[in-house]
Amino acid sequence: MLDSEIEELRARYRAERDKRLRPDGARQYVAPEGDFGYYVEDPYAEEIQREPLTDEVEALVIGGGLGGLLAGTRLRQAGVDSIRVVEKGGDVGGTWYWNRYPGVRCDIESYIYLPLLEETGFVPSERYSRGEEIRRHAQRIAKHFDLYRDACFQTEVSEMAWDESALRWTVRTDRGDEMRAKYVIISSGPFSRPKLPGIPGIDDYRGHTFHTSRWDYGYTGGDQYGGMDRLADKRVALIGTGATAIQVVPAVAEDAERLLVFQRTPSAVDVRGNAPTDPEWAASLDPGWHQRRRDNFLRVVHGKGGDDEQVDAWGELTRYSRAETGDDPELRAEIADHRKMSALRARVDEVVSDPATAEALKPWYRHVCKRPTFSDEYLQAFNRDDVELISTAGHGVERITENGIVVDGVEHVVDCIVFATGFDVGAGHPAFAGTPIRGRERTLAEHCARGLRSLHGLTSNGFPNLFCLGVGQNAVSVNFSHVLDEQAVHVAGLVGQAEARGARCIEPTERAEQAWVDRMEREALPIDVLAECTPGYYNSEGQLTRKRPGYAGDALEFSELLRQWRETSLHEVLR
Ligand code: NDP
């Protein structure tokens, strides 16, 4: 690639980003509270009636998504008998409980995304499972490991406090429960709180509206598989074109009289290539295949070798990178990124027949800036006469009126507005999620007031027997369920050892925590690439100002670090 070509692309990317920068950054969104509270009501379950509980369990797991179920499973395998899952939804599944929009599927290969496949004897029916298959797998896990036994659904933890004299957590909920637990594991998920755009006039709209994570099948008819017959005479607007919208558009296009897709930033849409699982392949799998396949995925995407054949388009950037020569690894990565994005822009021209629509659907930013998406139906949907792309040229929807949506001064009258506007990812971490968690001396939010303070992102000084699964001061991977499993294995390893050795509690020393915090500061991830990115939740809506403390290695290295630490240093956290 010529230097002039690289410069030209950099300038184009910068210009596109600048169009999208806004002074209010993450404050442009409104929380689904107060008048907007109905956006988060549960459309899937009847209200459960029960008396408040005042009992005690050994381990209390907050969150019944894949992370919580993995924590419960690994604890069960470590010998813990009394485990209570506390979950806001009406059943297990977490993000797969809430996200039942039409077309929902995992975008990571199901053979590595769905956890505990060998333990439960399940092989997914397709390479990319439908949401319903994943939700049912979550139920399968809960049944298999007897996690329904003490579970509390439609229950939200309102506060919790450590009782040093009893060495127990007291956990209070919005149902008046006051439960006690020796260990608490929080896995509240990064995508648990939907967000809405603060578009002027959003509360003036008189038609029907909902968020994709609470799909209103009562209004649309049908289910995740389609058949939304009540949309046959409806003009439907979809705001947002992220990973969710990519899956929603083809399904709604099939059933609505007309679909208007309001786009601020186009997604990069790669080939999907879904296929039913080959029964011969499924029958040939030998013990240990699942862990090997998950590890292989990480090896390939992190450029550490591995078998390329087993890895889908998520491994493409590494493959492009490998093909580049040159001494500067950052420049090599940038050129690989440019080549990949040029190929994706060329794909838009190949698929979309109308040149102006094709132009508007082309993503002009680096591949690493936004969640890549995959579909063999999304771009194709814009070739239909009943689907219209309303590009806002990077500025977003101008206004919402009683009757519809205004862009560029033109009002588009619609019967229904669906918000595919994503989630408040900051709300995922327990320290910032608004639930008071009082440790020995202070709350977790106070403890983390100037940034996360933890050992391995999982435990903190002053918060005995408390474990927070998820993102922060640890390694992440796009295959998030794998990351959660490694964390759950670690936590169960700690609890198992604490019980075996008769320890009263597990808590990192101040020194160990400080050493980990210092290491995260030292290894702080460079922000240059992300700061130059088009805004989004990856870069705090374009307002990244300082390096992000974090673990510099990859998820494979992190799992190995945890494993070795359990062998050599585990005794340091037992008291
Ligand atoms: P995103 O946050 O990725 O997308 C939100 C969309 O709303 C963006 O296109 C955004 O535009 C748009 N938007 C926000 N405000 C406005 C506005 N004022 N006017 C017009 N458009 C607006 O949310 P998603 O729900 O799509 O995805 C969230 C995450 O969920 C993904 O990143 C992925 O990690 C996960 N996911 C995973 C799936 C899986 O299969 N595993 C499937 C679906 C989602 P802009 O880009 O300009 O901000």
PDB file of N, CA, C and O in Angstrom, residues 344-398:
ATOM      1  N   LEU A 344     -14.487  -4.978   2.621  1.00  0.00           N
ATOM      2  CA  LEU A 344     -15.876  -4.906   3.088  1.00  0.00           C
ATOM      3  C   LEU A 344     -16.651  -3.807   2.352  1.00  0.00           C
ATOM      4  O   LEU A 344     -17.835  -3.957   2.062  1.00  0.00           O
ATOM      5  N   ARG A 345     -15.966  -2.713   2.033  1.00  0.00           N
ATOM      6  CA  ARG A 345     -16.645  -1.651   1.256  1.00  0.00           C
ATOM      7  C   ARG A 345     -16.943  -2.152  -0.160  1.00  0.00           C
ATOM      8  O   ARG A 345     -18.010  -1.883  -0.719  1.00  0.00           O
ATOM      9  N   ALA A 346     -15.998  -2.928  -0.708  1.00  0.00           N
ATOM     10  CA  ALA A 346     -16.222  -3.480  -2.060  1.00  0.00           C
ATOM     11  C   ALA A 346     -17.412  -4.439  -2.040  1.00  0.00           C
ATOM     12  O   ALA A 346     -18.192  -4.507  -2.988  1.00  0.00           O
ATOM     13  N   ARG A 347     -17.575  -5.149  -0.902  1.00  0.00           N
ATOM     14  CA  ARG A 347     -18.705  -6.091  -0.785  1.00  0.00           C
ATOM     15  C   ARG A 347     -20.038  -5.328  -0.867  1.00  0.00           C
ATOM     16  O   ARG A 347     -21.003  -5.821  -1.445  1.00  0.00           O
ATOM     17  N   VAL A 348     -20.070  -4.125  -0.278  1.00  0.00           N
ATOM     18  CA  VAL A 348     -21.308  -3.343  -0.327  1.00  0.00           C
ATOM     19  C   VAL A 348     -21.664  -3.049  -1.790  1.00  0.00           C
ATOM     20  O   VAL A 348     -22.812  -3.213  -2.211  1.00  0.00           O
ATOM     21  N   ASP A 349     -20.653  -2.657  -2.577  1.00  0.00           N
ATOM     22  CA  ASP A 349     -20.914  -2.373  -4.002  1.00  0.00           C
ATOM     23  C   ASP A 349     -21.392  -3.615  -4.739  1.00  0.00           C
ATOM     24  O   ASP A 349     -22.257  -3.531  -5.606  1.00  0.00           O
ATOM     25  N   GLU A 350     -20.809  -4.758  -4.376  1.00  0.00           N
ATOM     26  CA  GLU A 350     -21.202  -6.004  -5.062  1.00  0.00           C
ATOM     27  C   GLU A 350     -22.653  -6.364  -4.767  1.00  0.00           C
ATOM     28  O   GLU A 350     -23.375  -6.844  -5.626  1.00  0.00           O
ATOM     29  N   VAL A 351     -23.081  -6.125  -3.511  1.00  0.00           N
ATOM     30  CA  VAL A 351     -24.389  -6.630  -3.085  1.00  0.00           C
ATOM     31  C   VAL A 351     -25.530  -5.631  -3.337  1.00  0.00           C
ATOM     32  O   VAL A 351     -26.612  -6.014  -3.783  1.00  0.00           O
ATOM     33  N   VAL A 352     -25.279  -4.342  -3.041  1.00  0.00           N
ATOM     34  CA  VAL A 352     -26.381  -3.367  -3.054  1.00  0.00           C
ATOM     35  C   VAL A 352     -26.505  -2.724  -4.436  1.00  0.00           C
ATOM     36  O   VAL A 352     -25.546  -2.137  -4.955  1.00  0.00           O
ATOM     37  N   SER A 353     -27.694  -2.823  -5.025  1.00  0.00           N
ATOM     38  CA  SER A 353     -27.818  -2.377  -6.422  1.00  0.00           C
ATOM     39  C   SER A 353     -27.872  -0.859  -6.582  1.00  0.00           C
ATOM     40  O   SER A 353     -27.308  -0.330  -7.532  1.00  0.00           O
ATOM     41  N   ASP A 354     -28.531  -0.154  -5.653  1.00  0.00           N
ATOM     42  CA  ASP A 354     -28.635   1.293  -5.834  1.00  0.00           C
ATOM     43  C   ASP A 354     -27.328   1.966  -5.379  1.00  0.00           C
ATOM     44  O   ASP A 354     -26.931   1.852  -4.210  1.00  0.00           O
ATOM     45  N   PRO A 355     -26.635   2.662  -6.293  1.00  0.00           N
ATOM     46  CA  PRO A 355     -25.308   3.210  -5.946  1.00  0.00           C
ATOM     47  C   PRO A 355     -25.333   4.185  -4.770  1.00  0.00           C
ATOM     48  O   PRO A 355     -24.423   4.166  -3.939  1.00  0.00           O
ATOM     49  N   ALA A 356     -26.381   5.017  -4.656  1.00  0.00           N
ATOM     50  CA  ALA A 356     -26.402   5.996  -3.554  1.00  0.00           C
ATOM     51  C   ALA A 356     -26.582   5.272  -2.215  1.00  0.00           C
ATOM     52  O   ALA A 356     -25.926   5.599  -1.211  1.00  0.00           O
ATOM     53  N   THR A 357     -27.437   4.236  -2.213  1.00  0.00           N
ATOM     54  CA  THR A 357     -27.634   3.474  -0.971  1.00  0.00           C
ATOM     55  C   THR A 357     -26.341   2.749  -0.618  1.00  0.00           C
ATOM     56  O   THR A 357     -25.913   2.723   0.544  1.00  0.00           O
ATOM     57  N   ALA A 358     -25.689   2.171  -1.629  1.00  0.00           N
ATOM     58  CA  ALA A 358     -24.428   1.457  -1.387  1.00  0.00           C
ATOM     59  C   ALA A 358     -23.394   2.402  -0.782  1.00  0.00           C
ATOM     60  O   ALA A 358     -22.721   2.072   0.200  1.00  0.00           O
ATOM     61  N   GLU A 359     -23.294   3.593  -1.325  1.00  0.00           N
ATOM     62  CA  GLU A 359     -22.315   4.568  -0.831  1.00  0.00           C
ATOM     63  C   GLU A 359     -22.567   4.857   0.644  1.00  0.00           C
ATOM     64  O   GLU A 359     -21.651   4.907   1.456  1.00  0.00           O
ATOM     65  N   ALA A 360     -23.856   5.054   0.985  1.00  0.00           N
ATOM     66  CA  ALA A 360     -24.213   5.403   2.373  1.00  0.00           C
ATOM     67  C   ALA A 360     -23.956   4.237   3.328  1.00  0.00           C
ATOM     68  O   ALA A 360     -23.743   4.450   4.523  1.00  0.00           O
ATOM     69  N   LEU A 361     -23.956   3.012   2.820  1.00  0.00           N
ATOM     70  CA  LEU A 361     -23.777   1.841   3.698  1.00  0.00           C
ATOM     71  C   LEU A 361     -22.298   1.490   3.925  1.00  0.00           C
ATOM     72  O   LEU A 361     -21.982   0.537   4.639  1.00  0.00           O
ATOM     73  N   LYS A 362     -21.391   2.257   3.311  1.00  0.00           N
ATOM     74  CA  LYS A 362     -19.969   1.905   3.446  1.00  0.00           C
ATOM     75  C   LYS A 362     -19.362   2.444   4.744  1.00  0.00           C
ATOM     76  O   LYS A 362     -19.498   3.640   5.044  1.00  0.00           O
ATOM     77  N   PRO A 363     -18.695   1.578   5.489  1.00  0.00           N
ATOM     78  CA  PRO A 363     -18.080   2.025   6.751  1.00  0.00           C
ATOM     79  C   PRO A 363     -16.701   2.649   6.510  1.00  0.00           C
ATOM     80  O   PRO A 363     -15.845   2.036   5.884  1.00  0.00           O
ATOM     81  N   TRP A 364     -16.517   3.846   7.047  1.00  0.00           N
ATOM     82  CA  TRP A 364     -15.221   4.534   6.888  1.00  0.00           C
ATOM     83  C   TRP A 364     -14.573   4.706   8.258  1.00  0.00           C
ATOM     84  O   TRP A 364     -14.634   5.762   8.874  1.00  0.00           O
ATOM     85  N   TYR A 365     -14.044   3.654   8.780  1.00  0.00           N
ATOM     86  CA  TYR A 365     -13.286   3.689  10.043  1.00  0.00           C
ATOM     87  C   TYR A 365     -12.494   2.391  10.114  1.00  0.00           C
ATOM     88  O   TYR A 365     -12.711   1.479   9.302  1.00  0.00           O
ATOM     89  N   ARG A 366     -11.580   2.314  11.071  1.00  0.00           N
ATOM     90  CA  ARG A 366     -10.797   1.072  11.181  1.00  0.00           C
ATOM     91  C   ARG A 366     -11.660  -0.053  11.737  1.00  0.00           C
ATOM     92  O   ARG A 366     -12.561   0.176  12.554  1.00  0.00           O
ATOM     93  N   HIS A 367     -11.347  -1.246  11.304  1.00  0.00           N
ATOM     94  CA  HIS A 367     -12.103  -2.436  11.676  1.00  0.00           C
ATOM     95  C   HIS A 367     -12.199  -2.590  13.195  1.00  0.00           C
ATOM     96  O   HIS A 367     -13.206  -3.030  13.730  1.00  0.00           O
ATOM     97  N   VAL A 368     -11.127  -2.181  13.891  1.00  0.00           N
ATOM     98  CA  VAL A 368     -11.093  -2.347  15.349  1.00  0.00           C
ATOM     99  C   VAL A 368     -11.978  -1.335  16.084  1.00  0.00           C
ATOM    100  O   VAL A 368     -12.137  -1.415  17.301  1.00  0.00           O
ATOM    101  N   CYS A 369     -12.552  -0.366  15.349  1.00  0.00           N
ATOM    102  CA  CYS A 369     -13.292   0.715  16.019  1.00  0.00           C
ATOM    103  C   CYS A 369     -14.669   0.309  16.504  1.00  0.00           C
ATOM    104  O   CYS A 369     -15.205   0.889  17.429  1.00  0.00           O
ATOM    105  N   LYS A 370     -15.299  -0.625  15.807  1.00  0.00           N
ATOM    106  CA  LYS A 370     -16.663  -1.006  16.168  1.00  0.00           C
ATOM    107  C   LYS A 370     -16.790  -2.508  16.087  1.00  0.00           C
ATOM    108  O   LYS A 370     -16.019  -3.161  15.385  1.00  0.00           O
ATOM    109  N   ARG A 371     -17.767  -3.026  16.792  1.00  0.00           N
ATOM    110  CA  ARG A 371     -18.018  -4.458  16.745  1.00  0.00           C
ATOM    111  C   ARG A 371     -18.258  -4.880  15.287  1.00  0.00           C
ATOM    112  O   ARG A 371     -19.204  -4.393  14.645  1.00  0.00           O
ATOM    113  N   PRO A 372     -17.393  -5.750  14.714  1.00  0.00           N
ATOM    114  CA  PRO A 372     -17.660  -6.207  13.344  1.00  0.00           C
ATOM    115  C   PRO A 372     -18.955  -7.006  13.308  1.00  0.00           C
ATOM    116  O   PRO A 372     -19.339  -7.624  14.305  1.00  0.00           O
ATOM    117  N   THR A 373     -19.644  -6.973  12.196  1.00  0.00           N
ATOM    118  CA  THR A 373     -20.892  -7.729  12.101  1.00  0.00           C
ATOM    119  C   THR A 373     -20.808  -8.683  10.910  1.00  0.00           C
ATOM    120  O   THR A 373     -19.944  -8.538  10.048  1.00  0.00           O
ATOM    121  N   PHE A 374     -21.733  -9.630  10.881  1.00  0.00           N
ATOM    122  CA  PHE A 374     -21.694 -10.700   9.882  1.00  0.00           C
ATOM    123  C   PHE A 374     -23.116 -10.986   9.431  1.00  0.00           C
ATOM    124  O   PHE A 374     -23.988 -11.235  10.270  1.00  0.00           O
ATOM    125  N   SER A 375     -23.349 -10.956   8.162  1.00  0.00           N
ATOM    126  CA  SER A 375     -24.697 -11.287   7.677  1.00  0.00           C
ATOM    127  C   SER A 375     -24.662 -11.522   6.174  1.00  0.00           C
ATOM    128  O   SER A 375     -23.951 -10.828   5.443  1.00  0.00           O
ATOM    129  N   ASP A 376     -25.448 -12.471   5.749  1.00  0.00           N
ATOM    130  CA  ASP A 376     -25.617 -12.695   4.305  1.00  0.00           C
ATOM    131  C   ASP A 376     -26.995 -12.223   3.870  1.00  0.00           C
ATOM    132  O   ASP A 376     -27.445 -12.573   2.772  1.00  0.00           O
ATOM    133  N   GLU A 377     -27.660 -11.441   4.742  1.00  0.00           N
ATOM    134  CA  GLU A 377     -29.022 -10.981   4.432  1.00  0.00           C
ATOM    135  C   GLU A 377     -29.229  -9.482   4.644  1.00  0.00           C
ATOM    136  O   GLU A 377     -30.173  -8.918   4.118  1.00  0.00           O
ATOM    137  N   TYR A 378     -28.351  -8.865   5.445  1.00  0.00           N
ATOM    138  CA  TYR A 378     -28.586  -7.459   5.817  1.00  0.00           C
ATOM    139  C   TYR A 378     -28.443  -6.519   4.618  1.00  0.00           C
ATOM    140  O   TYR A 378     -29.388  -5.821   4.261  1.00  0.00           O
ATOM    141  N   LEU A 379     -27.280  -6.509   3.997  1.00  0.00           N
ATOM    142  CA  LEU A 379     -27.077  -5.594   2.862  1.00  0.00           C
ATOM    143  C   LEU A 379     -28.081  -5.913   1.763  1.00  0.00           C
ATOM    144  O   LEU A 379     -28.642  -5.021   1.115  1.00  0.00           O
ATOM    145  N   GLN A 380     -28.351  -7.201   1.590  1.00  0.00           N
ATOM    146  CA  GLN A 380     -29.286  -7.659   0.556  1.00  0.00           C
ATOM    147  C   GLN A 380     -30.680  -7.064   0.771  1.00  0.00           C
ATOM    148  O   GLN A 380     -31.412  -6.814  -0.188  1.00  0.00           O
ATOM    149  N   ALA A 381     -31.060  -6.827   2.042  1.00  0.00           N
ATOM    150  CA  ALA A 381     -32.410  -6.318   2.336  1.00  0.00           C
ATOM    151  C   ALA A 381     -32.637  -4.947   1.696  1.00  0.00           C
ATOM    152  O   ALA A 381     -33.773  -4.576   1.394  1.00  0.00           O
ATOM    153  N   PHE A 382     -31.544  -4.185   1.501  1.00  0.00           N
ATOM    154  CA  PHE A 382     -31.716  -2.839   0.921  1.00  0.00           C
ATOM    155  C   PHE A 382     -31.987  -2.874  -0.577  1.00  0.00           C
ATOM    156  O   PHE A 382     -32.212  -1.827  -1.192  1.00  0.00           O
ATOM    157  N   ASN A 383     -31.990  -4.060  -1.165  1.00  0.00           N
ATOM    158  CA  ASN A 383     -32.389  -4.174  -2.572  1.00  0.00           C
ATOM    159  C   ASN A 383     -33.903  -4.330  -2.712  1.00  0.00           C
ATOM    160  O   ASN A 383     -34.422  -4.364  -3.816  1.00  0.00           O
ATOM    161  N   ARG A 384     -34.603  -4.443  -1.584  1.00  0.00           N
ATOM    162  CA  ARG A 384     -36.062  -4.601  -1.630  1.00  0.00           C
ATOM    163  C   ARG A 384     -36.724  -3.237  -1.808  1.00  0.00           C
ATOM    164  O   ARG A 384     -36.236  -2.233  -1.279  1.00  0.00           O
ATOM    165  N   ASP A 385     -37.866  -3.224  -2.482  1.00  0.00           N
ATOM    166  CA  ASP A 385     -38.581  -1.961  -2.686  1.00  0.00           C
ATOM    167  C   ASP A 385     -39.190  -1.448  -1.392  1.00  0.00           C
ATOM    168  O   ASP A 385     -39.475  -0.260  -1.253  1.00  0.00           O
ATOM    169  N   ASP A 386     -39.445  -2.372  -0.439  1.00  0.00           N
ATOM    170  CA  ASP A 386     -40.136  -1.953   0.783  1.00  0.00           C
ATOM    171  C   ASP A 386     -39.166  -1.651   1.937  1.00  0.00           C
ATOM    172  O   ASP A 386     -39.569  -1.553   3.086  1.00  0.00           O
ATOM    173  N   VAL A 387     -37.880  -1.555   1.625  1.00  0.00           N
ATOM    174  CA  VAL A 387     -36.901  -1.188   2.669  1.00  0.00           C
ATOM    175  C   VAL A 387     -36.152   0.063   2.215  1.00  0.00           C
ATOM    176  O   VAL A 387     -35.689   0.143   1.078  1.00  0.00           O
ATOM    177  N   GLU A 388     -36.064   1.039   3.135  1.00  0.00           N
ATOM    178  CA  GLU A 388     -35.436   2.306   2.774  1.00  0.00           C
ATOM    179  C   GLU A 388     -34.376   2.663   3.809  1.00  0.00           C
ATOM    180  O   GLU A 388     -34.637   2.581   5.013  1.00  0.00           O
ATOM    181  N   LEU A 389     -33.195   3.035   3.329  1.00  0.00           N
ATOM    182  CA  LEU A 389     -32.158   3.501   4.246  1.00  0.00           C
ATOM    183  C   LEU A 389     -32.257   5.018   4.352  1.00  0.00           C
ATOM    184  O   LEU A 389     -32.213   5.717   3.338  1.00  0.00           O
ATOM    185  N   ILE A 390     -32.407   5.513   5.586  1.00  0.00           N
ATOM    186  CA  ILE A 390     -32.397   6.973   5.770  1.00  0.00           C
ATOM    187  C   ILE A 390     -31.070   7.293   6.438  1.00  0.00           C
ATOM    188  O   ILE A 390     -30.902   7.101   7.644  1.00  0.00           O
ATOM    189  N   SER A 391     -30.127   7.745   5.648  1.00  0.00           N
ATOM    190  CA  SER A 391     -28.817   8.049   6.203  1.00  0.00           C
ATOM    191  C   SER A 391     -28.852   9.435   6.818  1.00  0.00           C
ATOM    192  O   SER A 391     -29.346  10.381   6.203  1.00  0.00           O
ATOM    193  N   THR A 392     -28.319   9.521   8.037  1.00  0.00           N
ATOM    194  CA  THR A 392     -28.291  10.836   8.694  1.00  0.00           C
ATOM    195  C   THR A 392     -26.895  11.449   8.546  1.00  0.00           C
ATOM    196  O   THR A 392     -26.550  12.380   9.264  1.00  0.00           O
ATOM    197  N   ALA A 393     -26.115  10.861   7.649  1.00  0.00           N
ATOM    198  CA  ALA A 393     -24.764  11.356   7.344  1.00  0.00           C
ATOM    199  C   ALA A 393     -23.940  11.609   8.608  1.00  0.00           C
ATOM    200  O   ALA A 393     -23.257  12.623   8.731  1.00  0.00           O
ATOM    201  N   GLY A 394     -24.036  10.696   9.526  1.00  0.00           N
ATOM    202  CA  GLY A 394     -23.198  10.779  10.721  1.00  0.00           C
ATOM    203  C   GLY A 394     -23.774  11.631  11.836  1.00  0.00           C
ATOM    204  O   GLY A 394     -23.215  11.690  12.926  1.00  0.00           O
ATOM    205  N   HIS A 395     -24.890  12.319  11.584  1.00  0.00           N
ATOM    206  CA  HIS A 395     -25.376  13.267  12.591  1.00  0.00           C
ATOM    207  C   HIS A 395     -26.435  12.703  13.524  1.00  0.00           C
ATOM    208  O   HIS A 395     -26.727  13.288  14.555  1.00  0.00           O
ATOM    209  N   GLY A 396     -27.034  11.595  13.138  1.00  0.00           N
ATOM    210  CA  GLY A 396     -28.091  11.036  13.982  1.00  0.00           C
ATOM    211  C   GLY A 396     -29.430  11.670  13.652  1.00  0.00           C
ATOM    212  O   GLY A 396     -29.504  12.694  12.942  1.00  0.00           O
ATOM    213  N   VAL A 397     -30.466  11.057  14.208  1.00  0.00           N
ATOM    214  CA  VAL A 397     -31.824  11.542  13.964  1.00  0.00           C
ATOM    215  C   VAL A 397     -31.965  12.949  14.540  1.00  0.00           C
ATOM    216  O   VAL A 397     -31.503  13.228  15.646  1.00  0.00           O
ATOM    217  N   GLU A 398     -32.606  13.830  13.763  1.00  0.00           N
ATOM    218  CA  GLU A 398     -32.686  15.241  14.173  1.00  0.00           C
ATOM    219  C   GLU A 398     -33.735  15.444  15.284  1.00  0.00           C
ATOM    220  O   GLU A 398     -33.488  16.087  16.287  1.00  0.00           O
TER     221      GLU A 398
END
